[in-house]
Amino acid sequence: MRRRDFLSGAVALPFTLVAAQAVGQTRPVVSPLTTLQSGTTAVGVGSSMGVKAFSALGIFISGTFSAQIEFHGPIDGTTWRAVRVVDESNGAMTSVASTTGVFRMNPAGLSEVRCPVASWYSGSGAVVRAIGTAGVFVRGMKGDGHAA
C-alpha cells in the first residue's frame, strides 16, 4: 500500500491506493486531480467535475482567505443544489466550508460537482481541487493486468 500526497506535503490523500493481486479483486480507479477554483479572490461558480463513475470524492481546499465555499451537485442533472460532505478534520457533515481542509463526498446520484465561492471577505486566494476514486472488479485478469 502507498499513500500519495497531492498538495505538496500539506494534506495526505484520504484514500489508500492498492494494486489488485489476483483475479476477482477490486482495483481502484483514481481520477486526475481536477481544479474547481484556482486562486479565486471573489464570489464565483468555478469549474465542475463529472463524477458519475466515482464512488468517493476527495475535495481539498487550500489558500489564505476568509470566505464561504459551498459544495453543489445536480440531483436531476440540471438544477444545482447544496450537497453534504464530511469534514475530515472533525468528522462533521457540512455543505459549506469556511476554512482550508480535506472533505470527503459520496457522489452517488450526482452527475457533476462544483464548489462555488458563495461569499468572499478577504485573502490572497482560494484553491479547490478534487479527485475521484472508484473500485473496479477485475474479472479474468491477473494483478499484472494480463489475462488469467
PDB file of C-alpha atoms in Angstrom:
ATOM      1  CA  MET A   1       0.000   0.000   0.000  1.00  0.00           C
ATOM      2  CA  ARG A   2       1.137   3.521  -0.634  1.00  0.00           C
ATOM      3  CA  ARG A   3      -0.254   6.945   0.069  1.00  0.00           C
ATOM      4  CA  ARG A   4       0.194   9.785  -2.335  1.00  0.00           C
ATOM      5  CA  ASP A   5       0.166  13.426  -1.370  1.00  0.00           C
ATOM      6  CA  PHE A   6      -1.409  15.731  -3.951  1.00  0.00           C
ATOM      7  CA  LEU A   7      -0.958  19.054  -2.138  1.00  0.00           C
ATOM      8  CA  SER A   8       2.822  19.411  -1.817  1.00  0.00           C
ATOM      9  CA  GLY A   9       3.071  17.717   1.563  1.00  0.00           C
ATOM     10  CA  ALA A  10       0.219  19.695   3.137  1.00  0.00           C
ATOM     11  CA  VAL A  11      -2.527  17.063   3.205  1.00  0.00           C
ATOM     12  CA  ALA A  12      -2.427  13.300   2.572  1.00  0.00           C
ATOM     13  CA  LEU A  13      -4.978  11.833   0.184  1.00  0.00           C
ATOM     14  CA  PRO A  14      -7.760  10.244   2.279  1.00  0.00           C
ATOM     15  CA  PHE A  15      -7.879   7.173   0.019  1.00  0.00           C
ATOM     16  CA  THR A  16      -5.369   4.321   0.106  1.00  0.00           C
ATOM     17  CA  LEU A  17      -4.279   3.131  -3.322  1.00  0.00           C
ATOM     18  CA  VAL A  18      -3.962  -0.658  -3.576  1.00  0.00           C
ATOM     19  CA  ALA A  19      -2.907  -2.806  -6.532  1.00  0.00           C
ATOM     20  CA  ALA A  20      -5.055  -5.867  -7.269  1.00  0.00           C
ATOM     21  CA  GLN A  21      -3.152  -9.106  -6.696  1.00  0.00           C
ATOM     22  CA  ALA A  22      -5.460 -11.777  -8.127  1.00  0.00           C
ATOM     23  CA  VAL A  23      -8.481 -12.448 -10.278  1.00  0.00           C
ATOM     24  CA  GLY A  24     -11.700 -11.268  -8.654  1.00  0.00           C
ATOM     25  CA  GLN A  25     -10.178  -8.462  -6.600  1.00  0.00           C
ATOM     26  CA  THR A  26     -11.147  -4.830  -6.772  1.00  0.00           C
ATOM     27  CA  ARG A  27      -8.695  -2.422  -8.379  1.00  0.00           C
ATOM     28  CA  PRO A  28      -9.243   1.266  -7.593  1.00  0.00           C
ATOM     29  CA  VAL A  29      -9.554   3.800 -10.365  1.00  0.00           C
ATOM     30  CA  VAL A  30      -8.337   7.272  -9.475  1.00  0.00           C
ATOM     31  CA  SER A  31      -9.196  10.375 -11.493  1.00  0.00           C
ATOM     32  CA  PRO A  32      -6.706  13.124 -12.273  1.00  0.00           C
ATOM     33  CA  LEU A  33      -6.643  15.927  -9.704  1.00  0.00           C
ATOM     34  CA  THR A  34      -9.176  18.474 -11.006  1.00  0.00           C
ATOM     35  CA  THR A  35      -9.061  22.182 -10.120  1.00  0.00           C
ATOM     36  CA  LEU A  36     -12.534  23.571  -9.360  1.00  0.00           C
ATOM     37  CA  GLN A  37     -11.368  27.009  -8.122  1.00  0.00           C
ATOM     38  CA  SER A  38      -7.914  28.379  -8.954  1.00  0.00           C
ATOM     39  CA  GLY A  39      -6.654  31.160  -6.704  1.00  0.00           C
ATOM     40  CA  THR A  40     -10.023  32.875  -6.725  1.00  0.00           C
ATOM     41  CA  THR A  41     -10.422  36.142  -4.814  1.00  0.00           C
ATOM     42  CA  ALA A  42     -14.112  36.808  -5.436  1.00  0.00           C
ATOM     43  CA  VAL A  43     -17.563  35.225  -5.465  1.00  0.00           C
ATOM     44  CA  GLY A  44     -17.886  32.810  -8.391  1.00  0.00           C
ATOM     45  CA  VAL A  45     -19.088  29.416  -9.588  1.00  0.00           C
ATOM     46  CA  GLY A  46     -15.763  27.972 -10.786  1.00  0.00           C
ATOM     47  CA  SER A  47     -15.449  24.744 -12.765  1.00  0.00           C
ATOM     48  CA  SER A  48     -17.375  21.500 -12.376  1.00  0.00           C
ATOM     49  CA  MET A  49     -16.175  17.891 -12.396  1.00  0.00           C
ATOM     50  CA  GLY A  50     -18.035  14.877 -13.780  1.00  0.00           C
ATOM     51  CA  VAL A  51     -18.479  12.263 -11.031  1.00  0.00           C
ATOM     52  CA  LYS A  52     -20.803   9.579 -12.450  1.00  0.00           C
ATOM     53  CA  ALA A  53     -18.026   6.970 -12.456  1.00  0.00           C
ATOM     54  CA  PHE A  54     -16.865   7.560  -8.886  1.00  0.00           C
ATOM     55  CA  SER A  55     -17.889   6.062  -5.567  1.00  0.00           C
ATOM     56  CA  ALA A  56     -15.894   8.545  -3.473  1.00  0.00           C
ATOM     57  CA  LEU A  57     -14.599  12.061  -3.953  1.00  0.00           C
ATOM     58  CA  GLY A  58     -11.890  13.910  -2.051  1.00  0.00           C
ATOM     59  CA  ILE A  59     -12.075  17.712  -2.080  1.00  0.00           C
ATOM     60  CA  PHE A  60      -9.039  19.736  -0.998  1.00  0.00           C
ATOM     61  CA  ILE A  61      -9.317  23.439  -0.124  1.00  0.00           C
ATOM     62  CA  SER A  62      -6.151  25.483   0.338  1.00  0.00           C
ATOM     63  CA  GLY A  63      -5.137  29.141   0.430  1.00  0.00           C
ATOM     64  CA  THR A  64      -5.305  32.103   2.782  1.00  0.00           C
ATOM     65  CA  PHE A  65      -8.794  33.565   2.836  1.00  0.00           C
ATOM     66  CA  SER A  66     -11.941  34.483   4.693  1.00  0.00           C
ATOM     67  CA  ALA A  67     -14.802  33.143   2.568  1.00  0.00           C
ATOM     68  CA  GLN A  68     -17.589  30.593   2.319  1.00  0.00           C
ATOM     69  CA  ILE A  69     -17.181  27.823  -0.231  1.00  0.00           C
ATOM     70  CA  GLU A  70     -20.206  25.636  -0.897  1.00  0.00           C
ATOM     71  CA  PHE A  71     -20.472  22.072  -2.220  1.00  0.00           C
ATOM     72  CA  HIS A  72     -23.035  21.633  -5.035  1.00  0.00           C
ATOM     73  CA  GLY A  73     -24.347  18.861  -7.280  1.00  0.00           C
ATOM     74  CA  PRO A  74     -27.320  18.466  -9.642  1.00  0.00           C
ATOM     75  CA  ILE A  75     -29.585  15.653  -8.420  1.00  0.00           C
ATOM     76  CA  ASP A  76     -31.732  15.882 -11.576  1.00  0.00           C
ATOM     77  CA  GLY A  77     -28.814  16.623 -13.911  1.00  0.00           C
ATOM     78  CA  THR A  78     -29.593  20.342 -14.303  1.00  0.00           C
ATOM     79  CA  THR A  79     -30.577  22.033 -11.021  1.00  0.00           C
ATOM     80  CA  TRP A  80     -27.550  22.660  -8.787  1.00  0.00           C
ATOM     81  CA  ARG A  81     -28.247  22.166  -5.069  1.00  0.00           C
ATOM     82  CA  ALA A  82     -26.180  22.082  -1.903  1.00  0.00           C
ATOM     83  CA  VAL A  83     -24.785  18.630  -1.073  1.00  0.00           C
ATOM     84  CA  ARG A  84     -23.275  17.454   2.196  1.00  0.00           C
ATOM     85  CA  VAL A  85     -19.680  16.382   2.650  1.00  0.00           C
ATOM     86  CA  VAL A  86     -17.679  15.079   5.613  1.00  0.00           C
ATOM     87  CA  ASP A  87     -15.060  17.430   7.039  1.00  0.00           C
ATOM     88  CA  GLU A  88     -12.072  15.126   7.602  1.00  0.00           C
ATOM     89  CA  SER A  89     -10.718  17.323  10.428  1.00  0.00           C
ATOM     90  CA  ASN A  90     -13.649  16.602  12.741  1.00  0.00           C
ATOM     91  CA  GLY A  91     -15.987  14.098  11.026  1.00  0.00           C
ATOM     92  CA  ALA A  92     -18.843  16.630  10.858  1.00  0.00           C
ATOM     93  CA  MET A  93     -21.262  16.808   7.920  1.00  0.00           C
ATOM     94  CA  THR A  94     -21.447  20.185   6.197  1.00  0.00           C
ATOM     95  CA  SER A  95     -22.421  21.818   2.908  1.00  0.00           C
ATOM     96  CA  VAL A  96     -20.249  24.935   3.416  1.00  0.00           C
ATOM     97  CA  ALA A  97     -16.527  25.333   4.158  1.00  0.00           C
ATOM     98  CA  SER A  98     -15.087  28.492   5.653  1.00  0.00           C
ATOM     99  CA  THR A  99     -11.537  27.208   6.092  1.00  0.00           C
ATOM    100  CA  THR A 100      -8.924  25.089   4.373  1.00  0.00           C
ATOM    101  CA  GLY A 101      -9.100  21.336   4.713  1.00  0.00           C
ATOM    102  CA  VAL A 102      -9.938  17.955   3.264  1.00  0.00           C
ATOM    103  CA  PHE A 103     -13.554  16.991   2.636  1.00  0.00           C
ATOM    104  CA  ARG A 104     -15.000  13.629   1.561  1.00  0.00           C
ATOM    105  CA  MET A 105     -18.126  13.154  -0.526  1.00  0.00           C
ATOM    106  CA  ASN A 106     -20.194  10.203  -1.688  1.00  0.00           C
ATOM    107  CA  PRO A 107     -21.300  11.400  -5.152  1.00  0.00           C
ATOM    108  CA  ALA A 108     -23.945   8.680  -5.676  1.00  0.00           C
ATOM    109  CA  GLY A 109     -26.772  10.022  -7.817  1.00  0.00           C
ATOM    110  CA  LEU A 110     -24.821  13.090  -8.979  1.00  0.00           C
ATOM    111  CA  SER A 111     -23.546  13.714 -12.488  1.00  0.00           C
ATOM    112  CA  GLU A 112     -21.195  16.559 -11.515  1.00  0.00           C
ATOM    113  CA  VAL A 113     -19.951  18.530  -8.528  1.00  0.00           C
ATOM    114  CA  ARG A 114     -18.718  22.081  -8.143  1.00  0.00           C
ATOM    115  CA  CYS A 115     -17.593  24.265  -5.254  1.00  0.00           C
ATOM    116  CA  PRO A 116     -18.755  27.833  -5.789  1.00  0.00           C
ATOM    117  CA  VAL A 117     -17.442  30.657  -3.622  1.00  0.00           C
ATOM    118  CA  ALA A 118     -20.695  31.974  -2.125  1.00  0.00           C
ATOM    119  CA  SER A 119     -19.188  34.905  -0.219  1.00  0.00           C
ATOM    120  CA  TRP A 120     -15.720  36.450  -0.194  1.00  0.00           C
ATOM    121  CA  TYR A 121     -14.432  38.701   2.578  1.00  0.00           C
ATOM    122  CA  SER A 122     -10.645  38.862   2.234  1.00  0.00           C
ATOM    123  CA  GLY A 123      -7.492  36.936   1.441  1.00  0.00           C
ATOM    124  CA  SER A 124      -4.954  36.106  -1.206  1.00  0.00           C
ATOM    125  CA  GLY A 125      -6.871  33.335  -2.970  1.00  0.00           C
ATOM    126  CA  ALA A 126      -8.633  30.027  -2.512  1.00  0.00           C
ATOM    127  CA  VAL A 127      -7.754  26.886  -4.438  1.00  0.00           C
ATOM    128  CA  VAL A 128     -10.230  23.991  -4.555  1.00  0.00           C
ATOM    129  CA  ARG A 129      -9.161  20.656  -6.054  1.00  0.00           C
ATOM    130  CA  ALA A 130     -10.977  17.318  -6.275  1.00  0.00           C
ATOM    131  CA  ILE A 131     -10.071  13.720  -7.011  1.00  0.00           C
ATOM    132  CA  GLY A 132     -12.471  10.810  -7.543  1.00  0.00           C
ATOM    133  CA  THR A 133     -11.997   7.098  -6.863  1.00  0.00           C
ATOM    134  CA  ALA A 134     -13.951   4.012  -7.821  1.00  0.00           C
ATOM    135  CA  GLY A 135     -13.313   0.320  -7.293  1.00  0.00           C
ATOM    136  CA  VAL A 136     -13.334  -1.773 -10.459  1.00  0.00           C
ATOM    137  CA  PHE A 137     -13.915  -5.522 -10.189  1.00  0.00           C
ATOM    138  CA  VAL A 138     -11.226  -7.343 -12.172  1.00  0.00           C
ATOM    139  CA  ARG A 139     -12.742 -10.442 -13.767  1.00  0.00           C
ATOM    140  CA  GLY A 140     -10.440 -12.827 -15.583  1.00  0.00           C
ATOM    141  CA  MET A 141      -7.345 -10.680 -15.063  1.00  0.00           C
ATOM    142  CA  LYS A 142      -4.202 -11.248 -13.033  1.00  0.00           C
ATOM    143  CA  GLY A 143      -2.880  -8.472 -10.797  1.00  0.00           C
ATOM    144  CA  ASP A 144      -0.311  -7.649 -13.514  1.00  0.00           C
ATOM    145  CA  GLY A 145      -3.140  -6.807 -15.985  1.00  0.00           C
ATOM    146  CA  HIS A 146      -2.704  -9.930 -18.162  1.00  0.00           C
ATOM    147  CA  ALA A 147      -5.470 -12.433 -18.917  1.00  0.00           C
ATOM    148  CA  ALA A 148      -5.756 -15.257 -16.382  1.00  0.00           C
TER     149      ALA A 148
END
